[in-house]
Amino acid sequence: MTAVDLPAPRRSSLDVVLRARELGIVLALALLVAVTTISNPRFLSGQSIRDILLGTAILAVLAVGQAVVVITRNIDLSVGSVLGLSAFTVGTLLQNDPRIPVIVALAVGAAVGAVCGAVNGALVRFGNVPALVVTLGTLYVVRGITYFWAGGSQINADELPQGFLDFGNATLLGIPYLVLIAVLVLVVTGVVLRSYRMGRELYAMGSSPQAARLAGIPVARRTVGAFIVSGGLAGLAGVLFAARFGTIDAAAGTGYELNVVAAVVVGGVAVFGGSGSVWGAALGALLLTTIGSSLAVLEINQFWQQAIVGGLILLAIGADRLVAARVAASLKKRGSHVHS
């Protein structure tokens, strides 16, 4: 047995745990839906399912971008504010020129977010400032810019072109466009992370930044790139938000960052970087959205939703630490056998 074989236990152990985590989310979803439906059969009505899917679509797009950043052992707390800035930017453009096509609106929103992401990435990488500090700062800066720009005003649905509002509610074969966009984002990002060198390098950076640097991985470029992806997807989510709700003000997206981080962590993306998948993050987004809808249907105080989400985060972090400890022990034991 050679030293090259040593990383195998870590990969297999993590794969097993991640699959178990995702299976656990699916089972929790099934149980939650069953209990809620028994209490109130209207929970499985077409409109209820549609609302859950639309809510999940926006949160999942944000969660995919956040997962890319967290995999590199960073975090982006500014996504809610970036969503708000993007939504207000696109809303203002459409208000001034209703002829702008939806595809252009989507591109503009993503571009606004990508610029914010590039600023975050540059400050984190070249300023040598922890991502938590940088993105907490830009969260308030971006939100302040939006409030200054809005000046207390809001954009109402009757001020937006009907084609854009129709896009937020239109379906293809019964599936909302917003959901299809979220699935496309999920599939493309998942394939890149799993099958392309660029994606594997992000995992390597999260597992060991020093080793990644020694291996010749362009850590600076990949770090900035991860934040650009997160920002760009937050900007895209802002356009989806505007299309779905129609009414946009400076507070759009407030508090989303906490739900996004919760979805990613609950979905099995390790907060310490190096493991997890965007598929799990999307499942986490679906679980959190369903919890919110279930509690509303069951007429349970909104406080319990926050308490449940907080408990899920603590359980997820505890599971990550337990797995990390067991993997480290397994590697140490295997290493002792190799040297003996």
Short mmCIF file of C-alpha atoms in Angstrom, two decimals:
data_model
loop_
_atom_site.label_atom_id
_atom_site.label_comp_id
_atom_site.label_asym_id
_atom_site.label_seq_id
_atom_site.Cartn_x
_atom_site.Cartn_y
_atom_site.Cartn_z
CA MET A 1 0.00 0.00 0.00
CA THR A 2 1.33 3.41 -0.96
CA ALA A 3 0.96 6.86 0.50
CA VAL A 4 -1.18 7.81 -2.50
CA ASP A 5 -3.91 5.56 -1.17
CA LEU A 6 -4.17 7.39 2.16
CA PRO A 7 -6.82 9.98 1.20
CA ALA A 8 -9.30 7.23 0.23
CA PRO A 9 -10.86 6.80 3.70
CA ARG A 10 -11.58 10.51 3.90
CA ARG A 11 -13.32 10.58 0.55
CA SER A 12 -15.36 7.46 1.22
CA SER A 13 -16.30 8.52 4.74
CA LEU A 14 -17.39 11.96 3.59
CA ASP A 15 -19.31 10.55 0.63
CA VAL A 16 -21.22 8.20 2.93
CA VAL A 17 -22.01 10.98 5.38
CA LEU A 18 -23.08 13.43 2.68
CA ARG A 19 -25.36 10.85 1.09
CA ALA A 20 -26.80 10.07 4.53
CA ARG A 21 -27.31 13.79 5.19
CA GLU A 22 -29.16 14.28 1.90
CA LEU A 23 -31.24 11.16 2.49
CA GLY A 24 -32.05 12.47 5.95
CA ILE A 25 -33.31 15.74 4.43
CA VAL A 26 -35.53 13.84 2.00
CA LEU A 27 -36.98 11.75 4.85
CA ALA A 28 -37.51 14.86 6.99
CA LEU A 29 -39.30 16.50 4.06
CA ALA A 30 -41.55 13.47 3.56
CA LEU A 31 -42.40 13.34 7.27
CA LEU A 32 -43.05 17.10 7.43
CA VAL A 33 -45.34 17.02 4.39
CA ALA A 34 -47.20 13.96 5.71
CA VAL A 35 -47.83 15.47 9.16
CA THR A 36 -48.90 18.83 7.73
CA THR A 37 -51.19 17.23 5.13
CA ILE A 38 -52.90 15.09 7.78
CA SER A 39 -53.56 18.23 9.80
CA ASN A 40 -54.62 20.29 6.78
CA PRO A 41 -55.17 18.50 3.43
CA ARG A 42 -55.03 21.86 1.60
CA PHE A 43 -51.28 21.85 2.15
CA LEU A 44 -50.89 19.65 -0.94
CA SER A 45 -53.08 21.86 -3.11
CA GLY A 46 -51.67 22.96 -6.44
CA GLN A 47 -51.29 26.57 -5.30
CA SER A 48 -49.50 25.58 -2.08
CA ILE A 49 -47.02 23.38 -3.93
CA ARG A 50 -46.47 26.14 -6.47
CA ASP A 51 -45.74 28.70 -3.74
CA ILE A 52 -43.25 26.35 -2.08
CA LEU A 53 -41.47 25.70 -5.38
CA LEU A 54 -41.29 29.41 -6.23
CA GLY A 55 -39.93 30.26 -2.78
CA THR A 56 -37.44 27.42 -3.03
CA ALA A 57 -36.29 28.53 -6.49
CA ILE A 58 -35.08 31.92 -5.26
CA LEU A 59 -33.50 30.51 -2.10
CA ALA A 60 -31.88 27.63 -4.02
CA VAL A 61 -30.21 29.98 -6.53
CA LEU A 62 -28.74 31.90 -3.59
CA ALA A 63 -27.75 28.67 -1.83
CA VAL A 64 -25.89 27.32 -4.88
CA GLY A 65 -23.72 30.44 -5.01
CA GLN A 66 -23.18 30.35 -1.25
CA ALA A 67 -22.20 26.68 -1.42
CA VAL A 68 -19.45 27.47 -3.95
CA VAL A 69 -17.99 30.03 -1.52
CA VAL A 70 -18.36 27.87 1.59
CA ILE A 71 -16.63 24.95 -0.15
CA THR A 72 -13.53 27.18 -0.39
CA ARG A 73 -13.68 27.75 3.39
CA ASN A 74 -15.19 31.24 3.10
CA ILE A 75 -18.68 32.72 3.55
CA ASP A 76 -20.73 35.43 1.85
CA LEU A 77 -23.12 37.29 4.14
CA SER A 78 -23.89 40.01 1.59
CA VAL A 79 -26.16 37.94 -0.67
CA GLY A 80 -29.43 39.34 0.73
CA SER A 81 -28.30 42.92 0.18
CA VAL A 82 -26.99 42.10 -3.30
CA LEU A 83 -30.38 40.56 -4.12
CA GLY A 84 -32.05 43.78 -3.00
CA LEU A 85 -29.73 46.03 -5.03
CA SER A 86 -30.16 43.87 -8.13
CA ALA A 87 -33.95 43.78 -7.78
CA PHE A 88 -34.17 47.56 -7.39
CA THR A 89 -31.74 48.17 -10.27
CA VAL A 90 -33.68 45.98 -12.68
CA GLY A 91 -36.99 47.33 -11.44
CA THR A 92 -35.84 50.88 -12.07
CA LEU A 93 -34.60 50.02 -15.58
CA LEU A 94 -37.89 48.32 -16.48
CA GLN A 95 -39.82 51.21 -14.99
CA ASN A 96 -37.96 53.63 -17.26
CA ASP A 97 -37.97 51.41 -20.36
CA PRO A 98 -40.68 48.70 -20.40
CA ARG A 99 -39.36 47.39 -23.75
CA ILE A 100 -36.28 45.78 -22.14
CA PRO A 101 -36.48 41.99 -22.76
CA VAL A 102 -36.58 39.64 -19.77
CA ILE A 103 -33.30 38.00 -20.81
CA VAL A 104 -31.59 41.40 -20.68
CA ALA A 105 -33.07 42.05 -17.24
CA LEU A 106 -31.68 38.71 -16.05
CA ALA A 107 -28.24 39.54 -17.47
CA VAL A 108 -28.21 43.01 -15.89
CA GLY A 109 -29.17 41.62 -12.50
CA ALA A 110 -26.48 38.94 -12.66
CA ALA A 111 -23.90 41.56 -13.75
CA VAL A 112 -24.76 43.84 -10.80
CA GLY A 113 -24.31 40.90 -8.45
CA ALA A 114 -21.07 39.79 -10.11
CA VAL A 115 -19.55 43.24 -9.58
CA CYS A 116 -20.46 43.08 -5.88
CA GLY A 117 -19.00 39.58 -5.72
CA ALA A 118 -15.77 40.72 -7.36
CA VAL A 119 -15.40 43.45 -4.72
CA ASN A 120 -15.95 40.88 -1.96
CA GLY A 121 -13.45 38.46 -3.49
CA ALA A 122 -10.78 41.12 -4.00
CA LEU A 123 -11.10 42.37 -0.42
CA VAL A 124 -10.95 38.85 1.00
CA ARG A 125 -8.06 37.63 -1.10
CA PHE A 126 -5.86 40.68 -1.60
CA GLY A 127 -6.79 42.53 1.57
CA ASN A 128 -6.16 39.40 3.66
CA VAL A 129 -9.35 40.09 5.60
CA PRO A 130 -11.60 37.22 6.77
CA ALA A 131 -14.62 36.71 4.53
CA LEU A 132 -16.96 36.94 7.52
CA VAL A 133 -15.76 40.48 8.25
CA VAL A 134 -15.65 41.64 4.64
CA THR A 135 -19.09 40.39 3.66
CA LEU A 136 -20.66 41.61 6.89
CA GLY A 137 -19.34 45.05 5.98
CA THR A 138 -20.50 44.90 2.35
CA LEU A 139 -23.89 43.65 3.55
CA TYR A 140 -24.45 47.03 5.20
CA VAL A 141 -22.70 49.05 2.49
CA VAL A 142 -24.78 47.56 -0.33
CA ARG A 143 -27.97 47.86 1.68
CA GLY A 144 -27.11 51.49 2.44
CA ILE A 145 -26.56 52.21 -1.25
CA THR A 146 -29.97 50.72 -2.06
CA TYR A 147 -31.70 52.76 0.66
CA PHE A 148 -29.96 55.95 -0.53
CA TRP A 149 -30.97 55.25 -4.13
CA ALA A 150 -34.56 54.33 -3.27
CA GLY A 151 -34.99 57.36 -1.02
CA GLY A 152 -37.93 55.75 0.75
CA SER A 153 -39.81 55.00 -2.47
CA GLN A 154 -40.83 51.62 -3.85
CA ILE A 155 -41.58 50.17 -7.26
CA ASN A 156 -45.08 48.74 -7.58
CA ALA A 157 -46.28 45.98 -9.88
CA ASP A 158 -48.38 48.38 -11.98
CA GLU A 159 -45.17 50.29 -12.83
CA LEU A 160 -43.48 47.22 -14.32
CA PRO A 161 -44.11 45.81 -17.83
CA GLN A 162 -46.72 43.06 -17.96
CA GLY A 163 -44.35 40.76 -19.85
CA PHE A 164 -41.90 40.80 -16.93
CA LEU A 165 -44.63 40.10 -14.39
CA ASP A 166 -45.97 37.28 -16.59
CA PHE A 167 -42.48 35.77 -16.62
CA GLY A 168 -42.62 35.52 -12.82
CA ASN A 169 -45.79 33.43 -13.01
CA ALA A 170 -45.47 31.63 -16.35
CA THR A 171 -44.93 27.89 -16.63
CA LEU A 172 -43.53 25.41 -19.12
CA LEU A 173 -45.32 22.05 -19.04
CA GLY A 174 -46.73 23.08 -15.67
CA ILE A 175 -43.32 23.95 -14.17
CA PRO A 176 -42.73 27.65 -13.32
CA TYR A 177 -39.97 29.36 -15.29
CA LEU A 178 -38.33 30.41 -12.01
CA VAL A 179 -38.01 26.76 -10.98
CA LEU A 180 -36.56 25.81 -14.36
CA ILE A 181 -33.95 28.57 -14.04
CA ALA A 182 -33.04 27.35 -10.54
CA VAL A 183 -32.70 23.76 -11.81
CA LEU A 184 -30.49 24.93 -14.69
CA VAL A 185 -28.24 26.85 -12.27
CA LEU A 186 -28.10 23.83 -9.99
CA VAL A 187 -27.22 21.35 -12.74
CA VAL A 188 -24.57 23.52 -14.41
CA THR A 189 -22.85 24.38 -11.11
CA GLY A 190 -23.07 20.79 -9.88
CA VAL A 191 -21.47 19.44 -13.06
CA VAL A 192 -18.67 22.01 -12.98
CA LEU A 193 -17.86 21.27 -9.33
CA ARG A 194 -17.91 17.52 -9.82
CA SER A 195 -16.47 16.99 -13.28
CA TYR A 196 -14.15 19.89 -14.09
CA ARG A 197 -10.71 20.71 -12.78
CA MET A 198 -11.82 24.17 -11.69
CA GLY A 199 -14.45 22.64 -9.41
CA ARG A 200 -12.09 20.09 -7.90
CA GLU A 201 -9.60 22.86 -7.17
CA LEU A 202 -12.23 24.68 -5.09
CA TYR A 203 -12.62 21.57 -2.94
CA ALA A 204 -8.85 21.27 -2.62
CA MET A 205 -8.64 24.89 -1.44
CA GLY A 206 -11.28 24.26 1.19
CA SER A 207 -9.62 21.09 2.43
CA SER A 208 -6.17 22.66 2.78
CA PRO A 209 -5.42 26.15 1.41
CA GLN A 210 -1.67 25.74 2.00
CA ALA A 211 -1.52 22.38 0.21
CA ALA A 212 -3.57 23.81 -2.66
CA ARG A 213 -1.11 26.68 -3.02
CA LEU A 214 1.84 24.28 -3.00
CA ALA A 215 0.09 22.16 -5.64
CA GLY A 216 0.06 25.15 -7.98
CA ILE A 217 -3.65 25.94 -7.73
CA PRO A 218 -4.30 29.65 -8.44
CA VAL A 219 -5.89 30.23 -5.03
CA ALA A 220 -6.31 33.99 -5.47
CA ARG A 221 -8.07 33.67 -8.81
CA ARG A 222 -10.29 30.82 -7.65
CA THR A 223 -11.27 32.70 -4.48
CA VAL A 224 -12.30 35.79 -6.40
CA GLY A 225 -14.07 33.58 -8.92
CA ALA A 226 -16.09 31.85 -6.19
CA PHE A 227 -17.29 35.19 -4.83
CA ILE A 228 -18.17 36.38 -8.35
CA VAL A 229 -20.30 33.26 -8.80
CA SER A 230 -22.02 33.86 -5.46
CA GLY A 231 -22.62 37.54 -6.26
CA GLY A 232 -23.78 36.82 -9.79
CA LEU A 233 -26.31 34.25 -8.61
CA ALA A 234 -27.50 36.60 -5.86
CA GLY A 235 -28.04 39.22 -8.58
CA LEU A 236 -29.93 36.69 -10.69
CA ALA A 237 -32.06 35.82 -7.66
CA GLY A 238 -32.85 39.52 -7.30
CA VAL A 239 -34.43 39.54 -10.78
CA LEU A 240 -36.41 36.39 -9.96
CA PHE A 241 -37.55 38.08 -6.72
CA ALA A 242 -38.71 41.17 -8.63
CA ALA A 243 -40.55 39.06 -11.21
CA ARG A 244 -42.29 36.98 -8.59
CA PHE A 245 -43.40 39.70 -6.17
CA GLY A 246 -43.66 42.74 -8.45
CA THR A 247 -43.31 45.18 -5.55
CA ILE A 248 -39.70 46.17 -4.82
CA ASP A 249 -38.32 48.46 -2.14
CA ALA A 250 -34.94 49.01 -0.49
CA ALA A 251 -35.64 46.29 2.09
CA ALA A 252 -35.95 43.52 -0.53
CA GLY A 253 -33.94 40.46 0.49
CA THR A 254 -33.45 41.54 4.11
CA GLY A 255 -32.66 38.50 6.24
CA TYR A 256 -32.17 36.18 3.28
CA GLU A 257 -28.48 35.73 4.07
CA LEU A 258 -29.26 33.78 7.26
CA ASN A 259 -31.68 31.45 5.49
CA VAL A 260 -29.14 30.91 2.72
CA VAL A 261 -26.35 29.99 5.14
CA ALA A 262 -28.79 27.72 6.99
CA ALA A 263 -29.80 25.97 3.75
CA VAL A 264 -26.17 25.37 2.81
CA VAL A 265 -25.09 24.08 6.22
CA VAL A 266 -28.18 21.92 6.74
CA GLY A 267 -27.68 20.59 3.21
CA GLY A 268 -24.33 19.12 4.16
CA VAL A 269 -21.81 21.70 2.93
CA ALA A 270 -19.19 21.76 5.70
CA VAL A 271 -18.68 25.22 7.19
CA PHE A 272 -14.97 24.36 7.43
CA GLY A 273 -14.76 23.90 3.66
CA GLY A 274 -13.67 21.11 1.37
CA SER A 275 -16.83 19.00 1.25
CA GLY A 276 -20.49 19.13 0.36
CA SER A 277 -22.51 19.61 -2.82
CA VAL A 278 -24.87 22.12 -4.38
CA TRP A 279 -27.46 19.33 -4.56
CA GLY A 280 -27.50 19.16 -0.77
CA ALA A 281 -27.70 22.96 -0.54
CA ALA A 282 -30.75 22.94 -2.82
CA LEU A 283 -32.37 20.23 -0.69
CA GLY A 284 -31.67 22.37 2.37
CA ALA A 285 -33.41 25.30 0.66
CA LEU A 286 -36.43 23.12 -0.09
CA LEU A 287 -36.56 21.89 3.52
CA LEU A 288 -36.41 25.39 4.99
CA THR A 289 -39.06 26.72 2.60
CA THR A 290 -41.33 23.78 3.39
CA ILE A 291 -40.85 24.29 7.13
CA GLY A 292 -41.96 27.92 6.78
CA SER A 293 -45.04 26.94 4.78
CA SER A 294 -45.92 24.07 7.13
CA LEU A 295 -45.77 26.22 10.25
CA ALA A 296 -47.97 28.83 8.58
CA VAL A 297 -50.54 26.18 7.61
CA LEU A 298 -50.44 24.69 11.11
CA GLU A 299 -50.83 28.21 12.56
CA ILE A 300 -47.70 27.84 14.67
CA ASN A 301 -45.91 30.96 15.90
CA GLN A 302 -43.23 32.21 13.49
CA PHE A 303 -40.73 32.13 16.38
CA TRP A 304 -40.65 28.35 16.18
CA GLN A 305 -39.50 28.48 12.57
CA GLN A 306 -36.44 30.47 13.64
CA ALA A 307 -35.86 28.12 16.58
CA ILE A 308 -36.10 25.04 14.33
CA VAL A 309 -33.74 26.51 11.75
CA GLY A 310 -31.26 27.41 14.49
CA GLY A 311 -31.47 23.89 15.90
CA LEU A 312 -30.88 22.38 12.44
CA ILE A 313 -27.78 24.53 11.97
CA LEU A 314 -26.35 23.42 15.33
CA LEU A 315 -27.06 19.76 14.53
CA ALA A 316 -25.43 20.11 11.11
CA ILE A 317 -22.29 21.75 12.52
CA GLY A 318 -22.10 19.11 15.25
CA ALA A 319 -22.36 16.36 12.64
CA ASP A 320 -19.59 17.98 10.57
CA ARG A 321 -17.26 18.13 13.57
CA LEU A 322 -18.02 14.52 14.51
CA VAL A 323 -17.29 13.34 10.98
CA ALA A 324 -14.07 15.38 10.82
CA ALA A 325 -12.87 13.85 14.08
CA ARG A 326 -13.65 10.30 12.92
CA VAL A 327 -12.00 10.83 9.54
CA ALA A 328 -8.88 12.24 11.23
CA ALA A 329 -8.76 9.23 13.56
CA SER A 330 -9.20 6.87 10.60
CA LEU A 331 -6.38 8.53 8.66
CA LYS A 332 -4.11 8.44 11.70
CA LYS A 333 -4.83 4.77 12.26
CA ARG A 334 -4.28 3.96 8.58
CA GLY A 335 -1.04 5.93 8.58
CA SER A 336 0.27 3.98 11.57
CA HIS A 337 -0.42 0.73 9.73
CA VAL A 338 1.44 1.95 6.65
CA HIS A 339 4.55 2.92 8.65
CA SER A 340 4.56 -0.23 10.74
#
